[in-house]
mmCIF file of C-alpha atoms in Angstrom:
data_model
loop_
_atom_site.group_PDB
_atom_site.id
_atom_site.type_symbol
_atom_site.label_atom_id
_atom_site.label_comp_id
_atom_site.label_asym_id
_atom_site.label_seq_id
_atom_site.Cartn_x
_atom_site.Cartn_y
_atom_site.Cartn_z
ATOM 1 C CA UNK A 1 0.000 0.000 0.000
ATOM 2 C CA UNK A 2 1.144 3.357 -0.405
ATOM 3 C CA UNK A 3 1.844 5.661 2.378
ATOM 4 C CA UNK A 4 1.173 9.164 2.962
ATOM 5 C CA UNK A 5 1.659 11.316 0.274
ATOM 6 C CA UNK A 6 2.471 14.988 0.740
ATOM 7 C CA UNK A 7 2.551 17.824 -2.407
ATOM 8 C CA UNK A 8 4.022 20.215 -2.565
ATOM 9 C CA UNK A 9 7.587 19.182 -0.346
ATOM 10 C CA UNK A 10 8.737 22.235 0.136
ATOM 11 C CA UNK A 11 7.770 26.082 -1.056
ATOM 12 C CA UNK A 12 8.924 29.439 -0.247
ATOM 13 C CA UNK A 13 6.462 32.220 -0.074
ATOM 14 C CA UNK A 14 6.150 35.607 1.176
ATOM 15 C CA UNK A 15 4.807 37.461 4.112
ATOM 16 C CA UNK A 16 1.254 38.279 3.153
ATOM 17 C CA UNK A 17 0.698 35.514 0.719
ATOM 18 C CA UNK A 18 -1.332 32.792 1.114
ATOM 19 C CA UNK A 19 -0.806 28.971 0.560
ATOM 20 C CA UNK A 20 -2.095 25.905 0.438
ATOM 21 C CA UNK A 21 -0.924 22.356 1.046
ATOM 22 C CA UNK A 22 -2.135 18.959 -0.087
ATOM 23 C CA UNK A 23 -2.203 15.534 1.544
ATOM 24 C CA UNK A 24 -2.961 12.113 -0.086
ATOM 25 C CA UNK A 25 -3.814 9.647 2.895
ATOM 26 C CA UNK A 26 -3.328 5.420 2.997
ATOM 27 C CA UNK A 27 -6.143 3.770 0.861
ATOM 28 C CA UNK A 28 -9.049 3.359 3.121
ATOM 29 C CA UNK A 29 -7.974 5.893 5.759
ATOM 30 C CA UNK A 30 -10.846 8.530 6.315
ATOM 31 C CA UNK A 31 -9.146 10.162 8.923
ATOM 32 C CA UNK A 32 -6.530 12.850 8.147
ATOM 33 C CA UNK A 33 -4.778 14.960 10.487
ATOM 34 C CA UNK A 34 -2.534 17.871 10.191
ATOM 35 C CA UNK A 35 0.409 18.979 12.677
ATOM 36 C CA UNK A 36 3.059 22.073 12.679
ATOM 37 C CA UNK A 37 6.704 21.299 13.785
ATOM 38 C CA UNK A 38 8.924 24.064 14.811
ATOM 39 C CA UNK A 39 12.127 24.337 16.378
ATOM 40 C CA UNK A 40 10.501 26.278 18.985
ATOM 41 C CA UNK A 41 7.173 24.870 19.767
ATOM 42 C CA UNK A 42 7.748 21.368 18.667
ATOM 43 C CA UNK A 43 4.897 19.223 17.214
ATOM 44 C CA UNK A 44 1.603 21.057 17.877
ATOM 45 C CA UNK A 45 -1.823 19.704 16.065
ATOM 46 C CA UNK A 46 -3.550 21.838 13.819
ATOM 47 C CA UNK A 47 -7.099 20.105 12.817
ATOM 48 C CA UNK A 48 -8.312 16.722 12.486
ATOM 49 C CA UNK A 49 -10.979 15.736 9.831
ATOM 50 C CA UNK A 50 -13.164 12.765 9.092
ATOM 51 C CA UNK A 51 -15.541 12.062 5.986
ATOM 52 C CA UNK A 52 -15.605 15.772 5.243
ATOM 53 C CA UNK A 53 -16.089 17.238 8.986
ATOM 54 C CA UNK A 54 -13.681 18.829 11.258
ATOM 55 C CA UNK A 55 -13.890 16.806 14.376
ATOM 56 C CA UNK A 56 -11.109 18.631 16.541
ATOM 57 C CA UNK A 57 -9.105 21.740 16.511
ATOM 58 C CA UNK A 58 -6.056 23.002 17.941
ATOM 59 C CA UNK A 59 -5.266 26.087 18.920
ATOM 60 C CA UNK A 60 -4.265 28.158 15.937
ATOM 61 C CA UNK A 61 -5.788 31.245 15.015
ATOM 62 C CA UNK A 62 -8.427 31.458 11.970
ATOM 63 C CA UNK A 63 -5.309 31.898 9.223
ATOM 64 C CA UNK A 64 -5.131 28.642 9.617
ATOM 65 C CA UNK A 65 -7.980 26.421 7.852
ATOM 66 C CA UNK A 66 -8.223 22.900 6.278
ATOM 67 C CA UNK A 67 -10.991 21.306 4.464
ATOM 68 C CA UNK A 68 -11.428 17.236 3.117
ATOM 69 C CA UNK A 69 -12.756 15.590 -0.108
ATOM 70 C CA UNK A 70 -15.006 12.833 -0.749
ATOM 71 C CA UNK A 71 -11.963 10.623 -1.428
ATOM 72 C CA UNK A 72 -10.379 11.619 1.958
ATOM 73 C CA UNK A 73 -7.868 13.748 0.255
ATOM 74 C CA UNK A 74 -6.993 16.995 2.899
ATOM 75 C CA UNK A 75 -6.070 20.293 1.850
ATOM 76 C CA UNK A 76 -5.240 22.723 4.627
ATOM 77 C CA UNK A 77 -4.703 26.807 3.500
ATOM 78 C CA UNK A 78 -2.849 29.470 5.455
ATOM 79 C CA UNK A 79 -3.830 32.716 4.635
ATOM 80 C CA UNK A 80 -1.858 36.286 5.273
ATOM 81 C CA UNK A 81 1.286 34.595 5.888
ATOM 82 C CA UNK A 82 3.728 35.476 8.583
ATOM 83 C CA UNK A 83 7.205 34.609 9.079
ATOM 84 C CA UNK A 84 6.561 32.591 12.210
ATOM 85 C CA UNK A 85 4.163 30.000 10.008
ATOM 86 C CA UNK A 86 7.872 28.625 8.822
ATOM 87 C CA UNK A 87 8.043 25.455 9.704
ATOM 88 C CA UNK A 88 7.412 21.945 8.657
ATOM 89 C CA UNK A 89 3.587 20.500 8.247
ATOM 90 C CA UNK A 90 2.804 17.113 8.380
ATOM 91 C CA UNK A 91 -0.145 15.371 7.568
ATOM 92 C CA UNK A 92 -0.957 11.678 9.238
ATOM 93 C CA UNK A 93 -4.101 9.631 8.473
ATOM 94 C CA UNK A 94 -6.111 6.865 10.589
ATOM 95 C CA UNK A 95 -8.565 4.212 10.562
ATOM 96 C CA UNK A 96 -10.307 5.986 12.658
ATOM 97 C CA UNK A 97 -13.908 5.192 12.730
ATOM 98 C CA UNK A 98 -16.828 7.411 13.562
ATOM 99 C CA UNK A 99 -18.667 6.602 16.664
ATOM 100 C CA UNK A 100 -15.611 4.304 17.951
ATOM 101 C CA UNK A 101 -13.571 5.151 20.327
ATOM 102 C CA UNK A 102 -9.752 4.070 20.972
ATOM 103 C CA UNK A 103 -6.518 5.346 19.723
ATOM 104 C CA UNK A 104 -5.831 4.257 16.117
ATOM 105 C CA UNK A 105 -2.259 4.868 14.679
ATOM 106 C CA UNK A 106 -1.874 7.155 12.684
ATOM 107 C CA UNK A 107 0.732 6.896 9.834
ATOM 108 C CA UNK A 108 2.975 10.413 8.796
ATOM 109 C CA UNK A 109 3.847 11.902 5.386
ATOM 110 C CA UNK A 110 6.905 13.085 4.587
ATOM 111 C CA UNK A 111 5.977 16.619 5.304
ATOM 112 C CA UNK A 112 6.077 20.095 3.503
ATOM 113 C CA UNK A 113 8.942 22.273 4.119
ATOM 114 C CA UNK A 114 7.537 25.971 4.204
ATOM 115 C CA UNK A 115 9.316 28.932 4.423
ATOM 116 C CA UNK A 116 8.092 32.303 4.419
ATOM 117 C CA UNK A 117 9.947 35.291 3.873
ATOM 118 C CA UNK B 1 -6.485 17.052 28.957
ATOM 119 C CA UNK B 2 -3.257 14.436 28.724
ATOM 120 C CA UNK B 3 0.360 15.689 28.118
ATOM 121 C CA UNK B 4 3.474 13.975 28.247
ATOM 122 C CA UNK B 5 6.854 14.735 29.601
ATOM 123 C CA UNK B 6 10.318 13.295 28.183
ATOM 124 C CA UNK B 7 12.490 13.890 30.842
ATOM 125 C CA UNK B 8 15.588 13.656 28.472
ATOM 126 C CA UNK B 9 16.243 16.287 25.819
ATOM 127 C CA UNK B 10 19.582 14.409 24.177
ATOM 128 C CA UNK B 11 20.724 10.861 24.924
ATOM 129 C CA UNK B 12 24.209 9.330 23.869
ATOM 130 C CA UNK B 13 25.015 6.196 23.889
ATOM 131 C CA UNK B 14 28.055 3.764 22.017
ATOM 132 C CA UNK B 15 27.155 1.371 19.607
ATOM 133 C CA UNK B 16 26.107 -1.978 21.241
ATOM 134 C CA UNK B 17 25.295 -0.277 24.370
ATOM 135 C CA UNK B 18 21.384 0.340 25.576
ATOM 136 C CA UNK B 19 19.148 2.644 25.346
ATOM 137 C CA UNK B 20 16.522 4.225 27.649
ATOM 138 C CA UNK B 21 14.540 7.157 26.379
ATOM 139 C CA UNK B 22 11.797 8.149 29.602
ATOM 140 C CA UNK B 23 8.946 9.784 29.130
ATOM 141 C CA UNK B 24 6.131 10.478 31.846
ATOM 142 C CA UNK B 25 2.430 11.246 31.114
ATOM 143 C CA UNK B 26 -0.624 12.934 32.410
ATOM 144 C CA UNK B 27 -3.948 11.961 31.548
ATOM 145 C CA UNK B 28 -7.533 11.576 33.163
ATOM 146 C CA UNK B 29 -8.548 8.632 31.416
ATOM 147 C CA UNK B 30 -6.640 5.267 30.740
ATOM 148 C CA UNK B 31 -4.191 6.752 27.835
ATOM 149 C CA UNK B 32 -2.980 5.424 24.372
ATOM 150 C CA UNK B 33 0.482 5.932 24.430
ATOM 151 C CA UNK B 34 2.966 5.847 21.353
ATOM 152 C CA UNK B 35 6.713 5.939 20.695
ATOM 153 C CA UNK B 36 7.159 7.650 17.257
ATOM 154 C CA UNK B 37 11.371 8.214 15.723
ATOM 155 C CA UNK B 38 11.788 10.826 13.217
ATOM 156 C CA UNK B 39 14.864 10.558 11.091
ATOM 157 C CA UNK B 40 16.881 13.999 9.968
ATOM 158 C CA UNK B 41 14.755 15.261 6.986
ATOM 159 C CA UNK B 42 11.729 12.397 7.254
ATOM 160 C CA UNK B 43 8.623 12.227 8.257
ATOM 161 C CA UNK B 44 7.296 10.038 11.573
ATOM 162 C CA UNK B 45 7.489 6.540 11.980
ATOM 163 C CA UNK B 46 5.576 4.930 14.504
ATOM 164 C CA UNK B 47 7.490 2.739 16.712
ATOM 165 C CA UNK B 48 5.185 0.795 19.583
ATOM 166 C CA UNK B 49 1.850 1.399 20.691
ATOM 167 C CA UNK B 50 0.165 1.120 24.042
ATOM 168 C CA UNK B 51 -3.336 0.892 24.513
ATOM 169 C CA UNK B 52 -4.104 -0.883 28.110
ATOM 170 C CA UNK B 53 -3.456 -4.794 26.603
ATOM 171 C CA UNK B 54 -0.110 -6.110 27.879
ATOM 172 C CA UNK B 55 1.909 -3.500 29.989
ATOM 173 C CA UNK B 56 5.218 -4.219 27.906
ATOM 174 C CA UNK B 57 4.940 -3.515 24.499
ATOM 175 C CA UNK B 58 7.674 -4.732 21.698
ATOM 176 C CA UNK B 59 8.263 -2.732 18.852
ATOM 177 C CA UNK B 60 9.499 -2.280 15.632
ATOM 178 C CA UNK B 61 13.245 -2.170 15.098
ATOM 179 C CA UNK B 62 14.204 -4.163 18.471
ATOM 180 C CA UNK B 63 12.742 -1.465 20.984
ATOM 181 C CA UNK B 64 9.911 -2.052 23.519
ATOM 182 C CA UNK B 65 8.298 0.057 26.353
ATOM 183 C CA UNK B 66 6.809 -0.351 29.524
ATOM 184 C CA UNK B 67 3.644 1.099 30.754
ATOM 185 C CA UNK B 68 3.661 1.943 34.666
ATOM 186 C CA UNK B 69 0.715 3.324 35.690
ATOM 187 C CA UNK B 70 1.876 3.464 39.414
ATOM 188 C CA UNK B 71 5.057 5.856 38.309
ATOM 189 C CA UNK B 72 2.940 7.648 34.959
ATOM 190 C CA UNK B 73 5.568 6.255 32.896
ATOM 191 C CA UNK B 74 6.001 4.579 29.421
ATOM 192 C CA UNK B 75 9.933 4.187 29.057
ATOM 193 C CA UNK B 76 11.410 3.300 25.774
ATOM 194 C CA UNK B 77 14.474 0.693 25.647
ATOM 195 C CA UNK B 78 16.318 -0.896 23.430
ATOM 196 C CA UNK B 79 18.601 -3.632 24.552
ATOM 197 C CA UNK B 80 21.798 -2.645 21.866
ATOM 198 C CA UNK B 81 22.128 0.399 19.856
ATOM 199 C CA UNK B 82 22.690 0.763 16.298
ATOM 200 C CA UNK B 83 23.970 3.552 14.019
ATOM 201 C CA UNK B 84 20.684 3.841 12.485
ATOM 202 C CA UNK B 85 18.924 4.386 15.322
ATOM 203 C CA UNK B 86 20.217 7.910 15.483
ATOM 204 C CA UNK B 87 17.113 10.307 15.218
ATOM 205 C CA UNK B 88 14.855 11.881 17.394
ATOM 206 C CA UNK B 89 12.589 10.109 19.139
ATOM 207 C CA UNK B 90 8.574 11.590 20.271
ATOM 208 C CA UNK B 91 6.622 10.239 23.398
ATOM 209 C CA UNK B 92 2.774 10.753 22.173
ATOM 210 C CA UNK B 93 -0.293 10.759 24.174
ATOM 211 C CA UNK B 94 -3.543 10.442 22.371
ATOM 212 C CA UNK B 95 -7.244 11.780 23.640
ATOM 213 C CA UNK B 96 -9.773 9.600 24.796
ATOM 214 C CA UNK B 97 -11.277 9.114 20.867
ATOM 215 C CA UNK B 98 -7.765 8.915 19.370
ATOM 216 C CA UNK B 99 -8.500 12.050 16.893
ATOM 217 C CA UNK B 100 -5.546 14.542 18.609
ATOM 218 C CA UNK B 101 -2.297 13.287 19.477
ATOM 219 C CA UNK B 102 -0.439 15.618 22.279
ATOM 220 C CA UNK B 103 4.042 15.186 21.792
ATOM 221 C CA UNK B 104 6.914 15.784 24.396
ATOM 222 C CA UNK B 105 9.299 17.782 23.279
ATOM 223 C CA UNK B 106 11.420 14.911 21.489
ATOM 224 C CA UNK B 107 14.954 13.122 22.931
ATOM 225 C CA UNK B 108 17.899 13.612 20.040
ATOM 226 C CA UNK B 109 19.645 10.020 20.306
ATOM 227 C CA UNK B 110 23.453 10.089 18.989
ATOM 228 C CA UNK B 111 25.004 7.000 19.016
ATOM 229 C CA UNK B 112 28.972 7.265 19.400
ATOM 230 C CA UNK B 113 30.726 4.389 16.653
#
């Protein structure tokens, strides 16, 4: 099976702009998950969706946004860029089933490398 | 809400030689715990799992880690390092439905030839 697939790997952009990043999850995952890791803050979770809905949200202010597809796909935008959103976003999906509860793994892209300027 | 705590920010250890990575957690419910190891430039691999079945959980790539619930700790070991094994390594905590994971701050292992 293939794994996690992240697009693009890495972009540079500038303050003001806006962006947006795309994540391919495991056939048959229809949970997808997106994370931030800085140097600074470490690994800090961004949104979580499932079959098209936002089930959780971290605490990242309203720049930040995601949405899913019917085929599970995630895209997740960041809008009025600012240098601090440099850092490295990874996407993970799940088995995750709705209405079960229990802590399925959940597998990792490679990441895209962003860097705003 | 559930956190977790790696007490150790950089390990070293020679080649051959064990390792112990510690991590504590906090959590009001019975946690899922994970080990993940993130290579320089890679994403996250998941090493071990914990979800309240056996207390001692084996691994991928030789490690293994031991729930305490007594001491709030899930310790990762590995009996003999290897070169690979050089990366930095995440304690994880999930929520109670397994949508949010919560990470320490990571231990950067360096293993000494």
């Amino acid at each position: 099976k293939a794994g996690v697939t992240q697009t693009p790997r890495y972009l540079i952009k500038t303050r003001g702009q806006q962006v947006t990043l795309s994540c391919s999850p495991i056939s048959g995952h229809r949970s997808v998950s997106w994370y931030q890791q800085t140097p600074g803050q470490g690994l800090q979770f961004l949104f979580e969706y499932f079959s098209e809905t936002q089930r959780n949200k971290g605490n990242f202010p309203g720049r930040f946004s995601g949405r899913q597809f019917s085929n599970s796909r995630s895209e997740m935008n960041v809008s009025t860029l600012e240098l601090g959103d440099s850092a490295l976003y990874l996407c993970a999906s799940s088995l995750a089933l709705l209405g079960t509860r229990g802590a399925y793994e959940q597998y990792f892209g490679p990441g895209t490398r962003l860097t705003v300027t | 809400a559930q956190s977790v705590t790696q007490l150790d920010s950089h390990v070293s250890v020679s080649e051959g030689t064990p390792v112990l990575l510690r991590c504590n957690y906090s959590s009001s419910y019975s946690p899922s715990l994970f080990w993940y190891v993130q290579h320089p430039n890679k994403g996250l691999q998941l090493l071990l799992k914990y979800t309240s079945a056996a207390t001692l959980v084996k691994g991928i790539n030789g490690f293994e880690a031991e729930f305490k619930k007594s001491e709030t700790s899930f310790h990762l070991t590995k009996p003999s390092a290897h070169m690979s094994d050089a990366a930095e390594y995440f304690c994880v905590v999930s929520d109670r439905w397994g949508y949010k994971l919560s990470f320490g701050a990571g231990t950067t292992v360096t293993v000494r030839a």
